[in-house]
N, C-alpha and C. Protein backbone atom coordinates (compact mmCIF):
# COMPACT_ATOMS: atom_id res chain seq x y z
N UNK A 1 0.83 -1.19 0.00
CA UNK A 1 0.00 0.00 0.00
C UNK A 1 0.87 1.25 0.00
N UNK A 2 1.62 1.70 0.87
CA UNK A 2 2.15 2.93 1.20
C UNK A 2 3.71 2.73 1.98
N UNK A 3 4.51 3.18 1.59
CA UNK A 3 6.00 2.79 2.00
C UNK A 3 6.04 3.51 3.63
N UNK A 4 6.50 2.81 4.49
CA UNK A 4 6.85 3.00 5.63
C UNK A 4 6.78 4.51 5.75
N UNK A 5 8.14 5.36 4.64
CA UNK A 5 8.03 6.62 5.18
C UNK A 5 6.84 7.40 4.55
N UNK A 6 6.04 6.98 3.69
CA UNK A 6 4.73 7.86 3.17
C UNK A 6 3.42 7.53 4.33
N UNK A 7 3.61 6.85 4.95
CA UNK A 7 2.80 6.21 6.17
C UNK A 7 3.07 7.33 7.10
N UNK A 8 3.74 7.77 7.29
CA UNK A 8 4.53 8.54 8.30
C UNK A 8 4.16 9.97 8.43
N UNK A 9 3.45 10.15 7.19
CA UNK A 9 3.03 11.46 6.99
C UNK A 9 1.75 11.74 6.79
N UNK A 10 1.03 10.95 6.65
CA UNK A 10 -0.72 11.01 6.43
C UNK A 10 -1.09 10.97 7.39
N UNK A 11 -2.21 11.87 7.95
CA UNK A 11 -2.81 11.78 8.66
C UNK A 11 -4.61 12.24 8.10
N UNK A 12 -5.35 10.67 8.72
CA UNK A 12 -7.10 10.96 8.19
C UNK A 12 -7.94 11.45 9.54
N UNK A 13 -8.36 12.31 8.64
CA UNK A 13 -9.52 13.21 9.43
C UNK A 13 -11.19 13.25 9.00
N UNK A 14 -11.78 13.14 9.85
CA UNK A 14 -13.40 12.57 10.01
C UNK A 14 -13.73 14.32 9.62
N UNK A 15 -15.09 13.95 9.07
CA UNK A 15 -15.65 15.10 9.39
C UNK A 15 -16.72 15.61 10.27
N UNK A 16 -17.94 14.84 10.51
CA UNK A 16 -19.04 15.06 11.01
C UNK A 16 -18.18 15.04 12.90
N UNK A 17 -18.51 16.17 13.28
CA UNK A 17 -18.06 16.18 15.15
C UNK A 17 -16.61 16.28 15.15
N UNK A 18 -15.82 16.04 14.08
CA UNK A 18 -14.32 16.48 14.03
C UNK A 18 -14.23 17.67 13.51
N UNK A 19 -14.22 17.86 11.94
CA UNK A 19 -14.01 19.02 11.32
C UNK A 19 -15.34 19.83 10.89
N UNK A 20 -16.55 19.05 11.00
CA UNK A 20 -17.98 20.27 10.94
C UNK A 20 -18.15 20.03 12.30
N UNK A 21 -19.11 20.94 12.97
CA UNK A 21 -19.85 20.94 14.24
C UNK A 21 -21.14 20.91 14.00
N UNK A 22 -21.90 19.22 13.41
CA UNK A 22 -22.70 18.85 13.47
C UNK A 22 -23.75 18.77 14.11
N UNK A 23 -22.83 18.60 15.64
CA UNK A 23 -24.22 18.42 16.65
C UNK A 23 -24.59 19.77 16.79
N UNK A 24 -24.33 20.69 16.92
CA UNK A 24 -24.62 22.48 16.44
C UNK A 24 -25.57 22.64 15.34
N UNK A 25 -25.37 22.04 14.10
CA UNK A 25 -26.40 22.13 13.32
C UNK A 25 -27.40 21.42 13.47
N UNK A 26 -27.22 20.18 13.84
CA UNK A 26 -28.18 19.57 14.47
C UNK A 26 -29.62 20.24 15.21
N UNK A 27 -28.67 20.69 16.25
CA UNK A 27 -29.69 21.26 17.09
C UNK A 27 -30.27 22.70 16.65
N UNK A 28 -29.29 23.01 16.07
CA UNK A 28 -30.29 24.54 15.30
C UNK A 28 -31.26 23.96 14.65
N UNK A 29 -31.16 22.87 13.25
CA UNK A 29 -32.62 22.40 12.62
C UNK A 29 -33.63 21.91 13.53
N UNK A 30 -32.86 21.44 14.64
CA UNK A 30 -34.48 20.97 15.68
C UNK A 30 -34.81 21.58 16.02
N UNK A 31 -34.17 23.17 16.98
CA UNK A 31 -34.88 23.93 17.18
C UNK A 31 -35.93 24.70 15.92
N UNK A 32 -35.53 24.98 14.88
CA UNK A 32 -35.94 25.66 13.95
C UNK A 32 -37.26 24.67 13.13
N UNK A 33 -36.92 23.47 13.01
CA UNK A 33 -38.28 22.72 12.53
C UNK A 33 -39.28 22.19 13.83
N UNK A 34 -38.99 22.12 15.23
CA UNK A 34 -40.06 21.39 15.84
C UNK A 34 -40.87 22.74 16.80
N UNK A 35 -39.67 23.99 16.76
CA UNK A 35 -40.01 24.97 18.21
C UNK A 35 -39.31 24.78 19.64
N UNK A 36 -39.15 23.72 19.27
CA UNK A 36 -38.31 23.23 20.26
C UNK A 36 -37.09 23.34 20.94
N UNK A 37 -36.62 24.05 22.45
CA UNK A 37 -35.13 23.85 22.28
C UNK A 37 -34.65 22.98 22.74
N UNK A 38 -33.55 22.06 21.94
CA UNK A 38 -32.72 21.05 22.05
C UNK A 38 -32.07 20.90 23.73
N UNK A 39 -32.21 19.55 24.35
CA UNK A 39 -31.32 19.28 25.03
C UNK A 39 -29.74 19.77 25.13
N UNK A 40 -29.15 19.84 26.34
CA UNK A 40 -27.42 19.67 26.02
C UNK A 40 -26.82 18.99 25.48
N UNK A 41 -26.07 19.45 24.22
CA UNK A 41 -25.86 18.78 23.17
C UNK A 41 -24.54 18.08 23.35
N UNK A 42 -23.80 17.73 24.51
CA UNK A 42 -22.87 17.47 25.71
C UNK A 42 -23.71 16.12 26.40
N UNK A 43 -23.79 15.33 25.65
CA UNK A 43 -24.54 13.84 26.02
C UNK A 43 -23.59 13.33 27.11
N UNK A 44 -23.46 12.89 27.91
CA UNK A 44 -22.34 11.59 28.51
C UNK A 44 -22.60 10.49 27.74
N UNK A 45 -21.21 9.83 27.32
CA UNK A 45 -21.63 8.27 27.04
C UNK A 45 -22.25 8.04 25.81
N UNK A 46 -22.19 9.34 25.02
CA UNK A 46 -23.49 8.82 23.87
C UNK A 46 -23.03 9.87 22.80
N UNK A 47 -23.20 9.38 21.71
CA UNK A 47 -22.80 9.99 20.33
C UNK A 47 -24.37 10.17 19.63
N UNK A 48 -24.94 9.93 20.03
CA UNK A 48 -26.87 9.95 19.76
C UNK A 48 -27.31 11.22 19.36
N UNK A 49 -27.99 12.08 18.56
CA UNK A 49 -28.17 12.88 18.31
C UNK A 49 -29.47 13.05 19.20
N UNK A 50 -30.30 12.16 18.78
CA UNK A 50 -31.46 12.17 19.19
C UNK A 50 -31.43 12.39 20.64
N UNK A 51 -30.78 12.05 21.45
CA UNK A 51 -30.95 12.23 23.29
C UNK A 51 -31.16 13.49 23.11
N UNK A 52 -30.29 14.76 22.59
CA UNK A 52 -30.36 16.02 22.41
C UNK A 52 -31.55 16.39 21.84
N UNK A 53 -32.27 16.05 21.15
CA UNK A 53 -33.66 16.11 20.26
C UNK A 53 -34.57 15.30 20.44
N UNK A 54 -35.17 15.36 21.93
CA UNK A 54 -36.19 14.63 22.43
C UNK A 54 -37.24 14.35 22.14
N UNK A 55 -37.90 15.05 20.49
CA UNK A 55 -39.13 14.98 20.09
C UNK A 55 -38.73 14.01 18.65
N UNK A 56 -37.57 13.70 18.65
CA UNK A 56 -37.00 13.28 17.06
C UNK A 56 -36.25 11.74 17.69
N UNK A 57 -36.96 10.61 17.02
CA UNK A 57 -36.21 8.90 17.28
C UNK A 57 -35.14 9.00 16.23
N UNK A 58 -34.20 7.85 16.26
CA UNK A 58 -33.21 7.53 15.97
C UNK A 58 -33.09 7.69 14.36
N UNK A 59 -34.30 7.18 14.00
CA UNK A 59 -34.57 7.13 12.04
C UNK A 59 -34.85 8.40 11.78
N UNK A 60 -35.43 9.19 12.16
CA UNK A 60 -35.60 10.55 12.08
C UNK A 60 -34.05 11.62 11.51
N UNK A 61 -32.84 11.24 12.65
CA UNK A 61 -31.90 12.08 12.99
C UNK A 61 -31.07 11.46 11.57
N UNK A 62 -31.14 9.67 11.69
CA UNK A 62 -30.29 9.17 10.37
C UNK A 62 -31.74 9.65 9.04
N UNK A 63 -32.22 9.63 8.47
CA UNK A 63 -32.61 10.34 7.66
C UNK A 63 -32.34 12.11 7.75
N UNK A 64 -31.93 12.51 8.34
CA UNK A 64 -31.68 13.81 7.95
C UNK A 64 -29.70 13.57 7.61
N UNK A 65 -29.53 12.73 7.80
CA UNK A 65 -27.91 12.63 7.59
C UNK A 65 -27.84 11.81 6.58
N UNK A 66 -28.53 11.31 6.44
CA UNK A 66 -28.59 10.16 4.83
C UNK A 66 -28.74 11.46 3.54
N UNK A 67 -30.08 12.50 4.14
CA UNK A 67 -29.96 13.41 3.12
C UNK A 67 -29.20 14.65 3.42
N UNK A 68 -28.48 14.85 4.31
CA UNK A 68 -28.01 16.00 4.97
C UNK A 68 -28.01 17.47 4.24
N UNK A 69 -29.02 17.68 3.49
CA UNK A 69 -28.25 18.70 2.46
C UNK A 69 -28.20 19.87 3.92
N UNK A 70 -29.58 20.01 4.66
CA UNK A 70 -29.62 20.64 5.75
C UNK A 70 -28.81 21.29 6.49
N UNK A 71 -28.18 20.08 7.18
CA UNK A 71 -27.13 19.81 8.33
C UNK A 71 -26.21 20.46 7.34
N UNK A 72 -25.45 19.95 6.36
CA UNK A 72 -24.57 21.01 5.52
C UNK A 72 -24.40 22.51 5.45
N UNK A 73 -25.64 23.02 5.00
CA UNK A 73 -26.13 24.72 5.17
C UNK A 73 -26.07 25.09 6.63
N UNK A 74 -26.11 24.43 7.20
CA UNK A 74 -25.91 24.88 9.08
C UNK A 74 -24.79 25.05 9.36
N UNK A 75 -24.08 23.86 8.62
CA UNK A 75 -22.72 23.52 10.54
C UNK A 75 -21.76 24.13 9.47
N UNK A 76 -20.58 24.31 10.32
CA UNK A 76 -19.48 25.47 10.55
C UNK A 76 -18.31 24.36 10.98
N UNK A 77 -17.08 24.85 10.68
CA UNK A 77 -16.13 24.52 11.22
C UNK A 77 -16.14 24.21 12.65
N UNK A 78 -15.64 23.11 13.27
CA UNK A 78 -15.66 23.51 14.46
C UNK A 78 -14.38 24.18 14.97
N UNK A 79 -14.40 24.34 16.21
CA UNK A 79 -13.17 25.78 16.91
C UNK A 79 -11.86 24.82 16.44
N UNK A 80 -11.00 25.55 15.71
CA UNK A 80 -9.71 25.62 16.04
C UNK A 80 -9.40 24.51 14.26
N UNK A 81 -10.19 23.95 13.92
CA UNK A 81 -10.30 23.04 12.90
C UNK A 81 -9.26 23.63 11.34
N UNK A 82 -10.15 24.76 10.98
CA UNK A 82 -9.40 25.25 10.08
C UNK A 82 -8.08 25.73 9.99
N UNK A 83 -7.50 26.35 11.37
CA UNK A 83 -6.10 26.45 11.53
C UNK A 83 -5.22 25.43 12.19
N UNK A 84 -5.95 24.22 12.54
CA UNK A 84 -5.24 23.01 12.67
C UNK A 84 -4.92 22.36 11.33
N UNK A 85 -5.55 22.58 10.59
CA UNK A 85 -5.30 21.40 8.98
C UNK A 85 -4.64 22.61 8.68
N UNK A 86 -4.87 23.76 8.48
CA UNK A 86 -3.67 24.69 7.71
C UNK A 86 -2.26 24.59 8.49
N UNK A 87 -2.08 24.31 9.85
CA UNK A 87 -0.48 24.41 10.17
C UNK A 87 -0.39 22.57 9.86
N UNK A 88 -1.05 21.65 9.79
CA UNK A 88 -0.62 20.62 9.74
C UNK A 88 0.13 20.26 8.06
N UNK A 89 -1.12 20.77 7.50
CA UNK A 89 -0.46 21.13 5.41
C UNK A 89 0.85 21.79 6.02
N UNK A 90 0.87 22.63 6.57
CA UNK A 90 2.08 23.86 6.60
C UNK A 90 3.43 22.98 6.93
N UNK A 91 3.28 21.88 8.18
CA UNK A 91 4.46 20.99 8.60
C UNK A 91 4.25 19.99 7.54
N UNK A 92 3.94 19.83 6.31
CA UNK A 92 4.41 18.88 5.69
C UNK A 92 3.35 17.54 5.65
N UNK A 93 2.69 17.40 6.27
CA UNK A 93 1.24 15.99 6.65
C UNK A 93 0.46 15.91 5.22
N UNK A 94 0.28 15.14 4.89
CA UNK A 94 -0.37 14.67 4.13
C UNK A 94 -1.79 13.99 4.63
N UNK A 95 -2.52 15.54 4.87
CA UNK A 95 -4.04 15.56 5.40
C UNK A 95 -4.80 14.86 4.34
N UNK A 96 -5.77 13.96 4.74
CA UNK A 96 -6.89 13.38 4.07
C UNK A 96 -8.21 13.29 4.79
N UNK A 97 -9.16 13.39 3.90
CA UNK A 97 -10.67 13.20 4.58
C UNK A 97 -10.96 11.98 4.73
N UNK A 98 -11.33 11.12 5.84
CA UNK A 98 -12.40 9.85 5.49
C UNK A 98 -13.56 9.90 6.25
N UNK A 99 -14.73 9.44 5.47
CA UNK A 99 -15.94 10.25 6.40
C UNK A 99 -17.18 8.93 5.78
N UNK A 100 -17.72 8.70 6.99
CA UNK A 100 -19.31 8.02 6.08
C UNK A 100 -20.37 8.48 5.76
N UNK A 101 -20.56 8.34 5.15
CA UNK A 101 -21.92 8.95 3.91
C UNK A 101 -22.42 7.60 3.53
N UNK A 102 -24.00 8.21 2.94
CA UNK A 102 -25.18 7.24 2.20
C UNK A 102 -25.25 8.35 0.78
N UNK A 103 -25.00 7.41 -0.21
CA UNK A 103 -25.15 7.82 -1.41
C UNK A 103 -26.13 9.10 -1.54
N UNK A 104 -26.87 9.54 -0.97
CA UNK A 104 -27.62 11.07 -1.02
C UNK A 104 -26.99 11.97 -0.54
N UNK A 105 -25.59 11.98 0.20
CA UNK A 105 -25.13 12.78 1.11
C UNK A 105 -23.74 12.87 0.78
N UNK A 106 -23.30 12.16 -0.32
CA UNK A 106 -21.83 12.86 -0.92
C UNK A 106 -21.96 14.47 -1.46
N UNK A 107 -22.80 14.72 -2.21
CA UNK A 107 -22.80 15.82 -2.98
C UNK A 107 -22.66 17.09 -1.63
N UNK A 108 -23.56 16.91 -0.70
CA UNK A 108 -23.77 18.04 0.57
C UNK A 108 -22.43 17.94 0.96
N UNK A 109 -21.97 16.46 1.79
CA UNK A 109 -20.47 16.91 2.13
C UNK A 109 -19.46 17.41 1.51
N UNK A 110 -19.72 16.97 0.00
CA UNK A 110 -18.12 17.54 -0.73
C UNK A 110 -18.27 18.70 -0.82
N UNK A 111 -19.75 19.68 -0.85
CA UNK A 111 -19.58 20.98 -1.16
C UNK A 111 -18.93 21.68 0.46
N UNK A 112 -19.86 21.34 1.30
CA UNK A 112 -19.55 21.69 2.71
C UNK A 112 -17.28 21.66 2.64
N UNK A 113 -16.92 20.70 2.29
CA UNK A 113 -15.44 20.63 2.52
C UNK A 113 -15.03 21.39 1.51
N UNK A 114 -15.67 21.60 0.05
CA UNK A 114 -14.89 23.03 -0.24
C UNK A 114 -15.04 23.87 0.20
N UNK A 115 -16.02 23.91 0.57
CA UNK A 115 -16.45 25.77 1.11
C UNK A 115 -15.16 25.88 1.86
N UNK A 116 -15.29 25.21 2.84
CA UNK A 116 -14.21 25.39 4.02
C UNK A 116 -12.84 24.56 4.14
N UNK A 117 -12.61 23.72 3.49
CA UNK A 117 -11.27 22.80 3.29
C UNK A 117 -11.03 22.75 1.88
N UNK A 118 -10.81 23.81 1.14
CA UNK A 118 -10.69 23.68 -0.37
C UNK A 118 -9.51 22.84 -0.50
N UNK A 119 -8.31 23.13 0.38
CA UNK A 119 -6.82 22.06 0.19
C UNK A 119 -7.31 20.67 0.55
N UNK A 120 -8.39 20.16 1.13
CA UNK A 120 -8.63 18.76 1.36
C UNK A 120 -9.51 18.31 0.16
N UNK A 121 -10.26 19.07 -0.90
CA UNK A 121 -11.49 18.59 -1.00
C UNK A 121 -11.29 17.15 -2.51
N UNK A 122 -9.67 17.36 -2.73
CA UNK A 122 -9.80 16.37 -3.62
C UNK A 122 -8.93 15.04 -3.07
N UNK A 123 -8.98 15.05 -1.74
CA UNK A 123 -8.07 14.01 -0.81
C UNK A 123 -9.67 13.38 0.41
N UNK A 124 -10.41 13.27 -0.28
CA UNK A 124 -11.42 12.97 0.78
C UNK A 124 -11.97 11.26 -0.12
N UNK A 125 -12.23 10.45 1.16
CA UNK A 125 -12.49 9.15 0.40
C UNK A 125 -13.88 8.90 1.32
N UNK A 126 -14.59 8.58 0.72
CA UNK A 126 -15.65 8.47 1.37
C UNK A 126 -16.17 6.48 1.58
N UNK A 127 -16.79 6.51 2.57
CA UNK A 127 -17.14 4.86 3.05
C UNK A 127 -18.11 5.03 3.38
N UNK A 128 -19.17 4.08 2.76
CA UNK A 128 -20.83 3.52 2.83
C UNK A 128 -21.15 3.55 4.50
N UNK A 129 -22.04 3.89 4.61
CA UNK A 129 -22.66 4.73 5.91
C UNK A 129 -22.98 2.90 6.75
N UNK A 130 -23.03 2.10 6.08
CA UNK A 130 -23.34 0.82 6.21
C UNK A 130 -22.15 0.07 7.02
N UNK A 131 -20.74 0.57 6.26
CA UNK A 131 -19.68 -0.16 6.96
C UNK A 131 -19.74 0.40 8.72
N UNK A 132 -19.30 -0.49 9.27
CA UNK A 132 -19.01 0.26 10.61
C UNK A 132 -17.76 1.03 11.40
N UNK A 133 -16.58 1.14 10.58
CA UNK A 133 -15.59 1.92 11.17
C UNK A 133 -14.73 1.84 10.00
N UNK A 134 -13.62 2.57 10.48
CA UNK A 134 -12.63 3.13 9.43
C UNK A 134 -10.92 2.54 9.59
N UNK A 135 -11.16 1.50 10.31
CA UNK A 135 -10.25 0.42 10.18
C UNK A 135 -8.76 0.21 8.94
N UNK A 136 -9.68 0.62 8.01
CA UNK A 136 -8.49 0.28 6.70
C UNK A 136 -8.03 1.27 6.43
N UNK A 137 -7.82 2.53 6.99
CA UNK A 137 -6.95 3.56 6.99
C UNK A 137 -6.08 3.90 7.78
N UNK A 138 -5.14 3.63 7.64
CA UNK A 138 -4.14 3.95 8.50
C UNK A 138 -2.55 4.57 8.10
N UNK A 139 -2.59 5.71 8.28
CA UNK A 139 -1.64 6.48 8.65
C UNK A 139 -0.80 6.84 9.40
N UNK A 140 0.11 7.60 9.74
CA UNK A 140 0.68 7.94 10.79
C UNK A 140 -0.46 8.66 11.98
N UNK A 141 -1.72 8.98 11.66
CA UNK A 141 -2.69 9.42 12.82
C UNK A 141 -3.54 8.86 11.76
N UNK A 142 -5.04 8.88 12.74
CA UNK A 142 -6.22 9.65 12.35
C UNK A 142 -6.64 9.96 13.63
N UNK A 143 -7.63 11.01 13.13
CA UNK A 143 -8.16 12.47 14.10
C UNK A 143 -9.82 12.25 13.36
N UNK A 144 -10.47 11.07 15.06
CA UNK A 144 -12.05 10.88 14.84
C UNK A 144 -12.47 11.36 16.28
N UNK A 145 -13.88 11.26 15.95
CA UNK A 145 -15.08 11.87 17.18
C UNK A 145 -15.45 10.36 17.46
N UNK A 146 -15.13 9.50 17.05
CA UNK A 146 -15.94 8.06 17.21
C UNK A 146 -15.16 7.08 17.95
N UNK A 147 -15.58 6.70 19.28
CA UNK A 147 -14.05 5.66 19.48
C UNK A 147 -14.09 4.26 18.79
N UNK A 148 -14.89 4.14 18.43
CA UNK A 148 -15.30 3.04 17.50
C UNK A 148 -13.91 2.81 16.22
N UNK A 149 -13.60 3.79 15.77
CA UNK A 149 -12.53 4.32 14.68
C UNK A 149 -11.22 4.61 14.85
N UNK A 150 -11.36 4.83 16.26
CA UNK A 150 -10.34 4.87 17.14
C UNK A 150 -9.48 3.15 17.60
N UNK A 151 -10.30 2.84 18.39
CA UNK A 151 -9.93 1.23 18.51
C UNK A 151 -9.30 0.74 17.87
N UNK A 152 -10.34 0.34 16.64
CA UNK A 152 -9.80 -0.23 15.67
C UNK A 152 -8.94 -0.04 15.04
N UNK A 153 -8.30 1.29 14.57
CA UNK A 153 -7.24 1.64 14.08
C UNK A 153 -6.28 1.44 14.25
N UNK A 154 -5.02 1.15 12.80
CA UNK A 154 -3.58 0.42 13.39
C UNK A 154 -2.63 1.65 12.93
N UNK A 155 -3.27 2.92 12.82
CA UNK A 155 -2.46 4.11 12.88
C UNK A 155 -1.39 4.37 14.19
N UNK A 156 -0.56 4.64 13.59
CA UNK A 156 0.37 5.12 15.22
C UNK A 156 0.06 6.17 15.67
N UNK A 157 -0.96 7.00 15.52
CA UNK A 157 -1.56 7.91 16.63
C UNK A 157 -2.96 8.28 16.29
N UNK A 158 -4.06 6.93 17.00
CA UNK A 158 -5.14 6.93 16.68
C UNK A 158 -5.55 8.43 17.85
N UNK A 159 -5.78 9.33 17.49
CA UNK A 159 -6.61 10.61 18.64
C UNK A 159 -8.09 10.66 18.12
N UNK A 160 -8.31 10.34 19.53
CA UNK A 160 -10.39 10.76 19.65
C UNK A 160 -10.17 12.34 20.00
N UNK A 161 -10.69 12.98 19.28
CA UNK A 161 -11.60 14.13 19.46
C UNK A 161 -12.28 14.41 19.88
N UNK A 162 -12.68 14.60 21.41
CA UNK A 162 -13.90 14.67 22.13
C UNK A 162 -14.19 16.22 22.16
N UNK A 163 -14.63 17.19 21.31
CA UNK A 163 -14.93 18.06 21.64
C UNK A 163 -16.00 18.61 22.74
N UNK A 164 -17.19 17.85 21.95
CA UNK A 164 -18.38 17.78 23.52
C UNK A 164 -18.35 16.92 24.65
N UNK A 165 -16.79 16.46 25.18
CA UNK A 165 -17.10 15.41 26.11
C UNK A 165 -17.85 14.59 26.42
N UNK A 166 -18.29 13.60 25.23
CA UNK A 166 -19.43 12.54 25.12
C UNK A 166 -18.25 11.09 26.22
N UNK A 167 -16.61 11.31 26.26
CA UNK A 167 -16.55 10.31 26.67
C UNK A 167 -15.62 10.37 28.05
N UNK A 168 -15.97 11.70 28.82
CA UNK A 168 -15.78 12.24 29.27
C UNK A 168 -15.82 11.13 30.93
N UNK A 169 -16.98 10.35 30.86
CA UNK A 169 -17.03 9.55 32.20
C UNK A 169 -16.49 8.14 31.50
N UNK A 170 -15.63 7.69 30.95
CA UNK A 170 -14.92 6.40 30.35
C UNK A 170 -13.68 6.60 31.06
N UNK A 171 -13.15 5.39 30.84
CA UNK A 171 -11.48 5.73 31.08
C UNK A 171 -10.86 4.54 30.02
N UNK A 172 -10.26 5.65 29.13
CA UNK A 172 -9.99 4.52 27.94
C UNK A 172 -8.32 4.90 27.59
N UNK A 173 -7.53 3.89 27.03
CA UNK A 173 -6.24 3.80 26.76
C UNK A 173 -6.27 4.68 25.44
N UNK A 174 -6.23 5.36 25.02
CA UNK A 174 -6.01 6.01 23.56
C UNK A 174 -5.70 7.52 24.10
N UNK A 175 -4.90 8.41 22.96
CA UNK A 175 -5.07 9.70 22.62
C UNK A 175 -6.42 10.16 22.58
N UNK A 176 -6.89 10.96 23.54
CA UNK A 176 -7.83 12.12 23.75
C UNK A 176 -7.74 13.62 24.07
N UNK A 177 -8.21 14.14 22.74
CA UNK A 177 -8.01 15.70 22.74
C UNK A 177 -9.40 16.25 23.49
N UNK A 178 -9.53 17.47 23.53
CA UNK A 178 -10.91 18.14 23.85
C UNK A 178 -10.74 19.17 22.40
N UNK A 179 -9.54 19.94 22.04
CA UNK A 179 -9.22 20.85 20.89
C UNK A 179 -8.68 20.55 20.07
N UNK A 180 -8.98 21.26 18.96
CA UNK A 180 -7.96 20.82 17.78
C UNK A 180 -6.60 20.88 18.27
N UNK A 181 -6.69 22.35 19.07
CA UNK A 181 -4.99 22.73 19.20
C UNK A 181 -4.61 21.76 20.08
N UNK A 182 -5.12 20.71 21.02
CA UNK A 182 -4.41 20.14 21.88
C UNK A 182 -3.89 18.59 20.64
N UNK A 183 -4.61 18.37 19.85
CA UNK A 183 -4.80 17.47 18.59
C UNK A 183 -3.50 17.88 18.19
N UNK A 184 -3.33 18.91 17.42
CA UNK A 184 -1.99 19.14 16.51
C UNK A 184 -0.96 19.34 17.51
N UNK A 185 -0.89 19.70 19.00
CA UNK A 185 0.34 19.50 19.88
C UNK A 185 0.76 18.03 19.82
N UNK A 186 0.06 17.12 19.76
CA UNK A 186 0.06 15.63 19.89
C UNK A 186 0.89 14.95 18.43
N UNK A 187 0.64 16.26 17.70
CA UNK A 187 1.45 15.32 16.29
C UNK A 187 2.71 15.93 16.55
């Protein structure tokens, strides 16, 4: 696949809760379609959208992410994101996207990553919303919100991204950031 020292320099980055702030848009469309304001979007223990959106079940939250054009027009970089991938390009990394999507929801994400990651947007590989983790990528990092992706990974510096402290009451063996900037100190 990739020679020892080209391994050495890639590092894959998630998007949804890593590089957009999803659960933010999230909760703006719930507030904005039900009236409703959203729970703390700061779950313990839970990556669930829905706990935060108490009037909306589980099929609800994955149909709006299957079609996300929505969630796209909402969410924003999250803090510190855009000047973490610009000093990481800057030291030389060979940044890549890997992200899951359902065939309705490539077109929303790829525009969403130019808008705001134009240097990533032709390094992004996308995996069927079906598979369950991101296992077969491995780089010298990847930088996910999922520990699921984390685990599994045979990267030499798998970092979870906990921005909203979803795993905040765990005690788990891996790299855990709360910031980007504490993320790119780690590389």
């Amino acid at each position: 696949m990739f020679t020892r020292e080209e391994n050495r320099k890639i590092i894959f980055v998630d998007v949804d809760d890593t590089l957009a702030d999803t659960r933010a848009a999230i909760a703006a469309l719930y507030k904005e379609i039900t009236g409703d304001e959203p729970h703390d979007v700061r779950v313990k223990g839970s990556k669930k959208y829905f706990e935060f959106c108490p009037l909306w079940d589980d099929s609800h939250v994955s149909k709006l992410f299957r079609s996300s054009k929505e969630i796209y027009e909402k969410a924003v970089p999250l803090d510190g994101a855009v000047e973490g991938i610009k000093y990481l390009l800057g030291k030389g990394y060979d940044v890549r996207v890997v992200t899951m999507h359902s065939p309705e929801s490539v077109v929303y994400k790829h525009r969403w990553i130019e808008k705001y990651f134009p240097e990533l947007e032709s390094k992004v590989y996308y995996i069927d919303w079906r598979m369950k983790n991101k296992d077969v990528f491995n780089g010298y990092a990847i930088i996910d919100d999922d520990i699921k992706n984390i685990k599994t990974n045979e990267s030499n510096m798998p970092i979870l991204l906990d921005y909203y402290g979803i795993y905040d009451d765990m005690i788990l063996n891996h790299n855990i950031c709360k910031t980007w900037k504490e993320a790119v100190k780690k590389l």
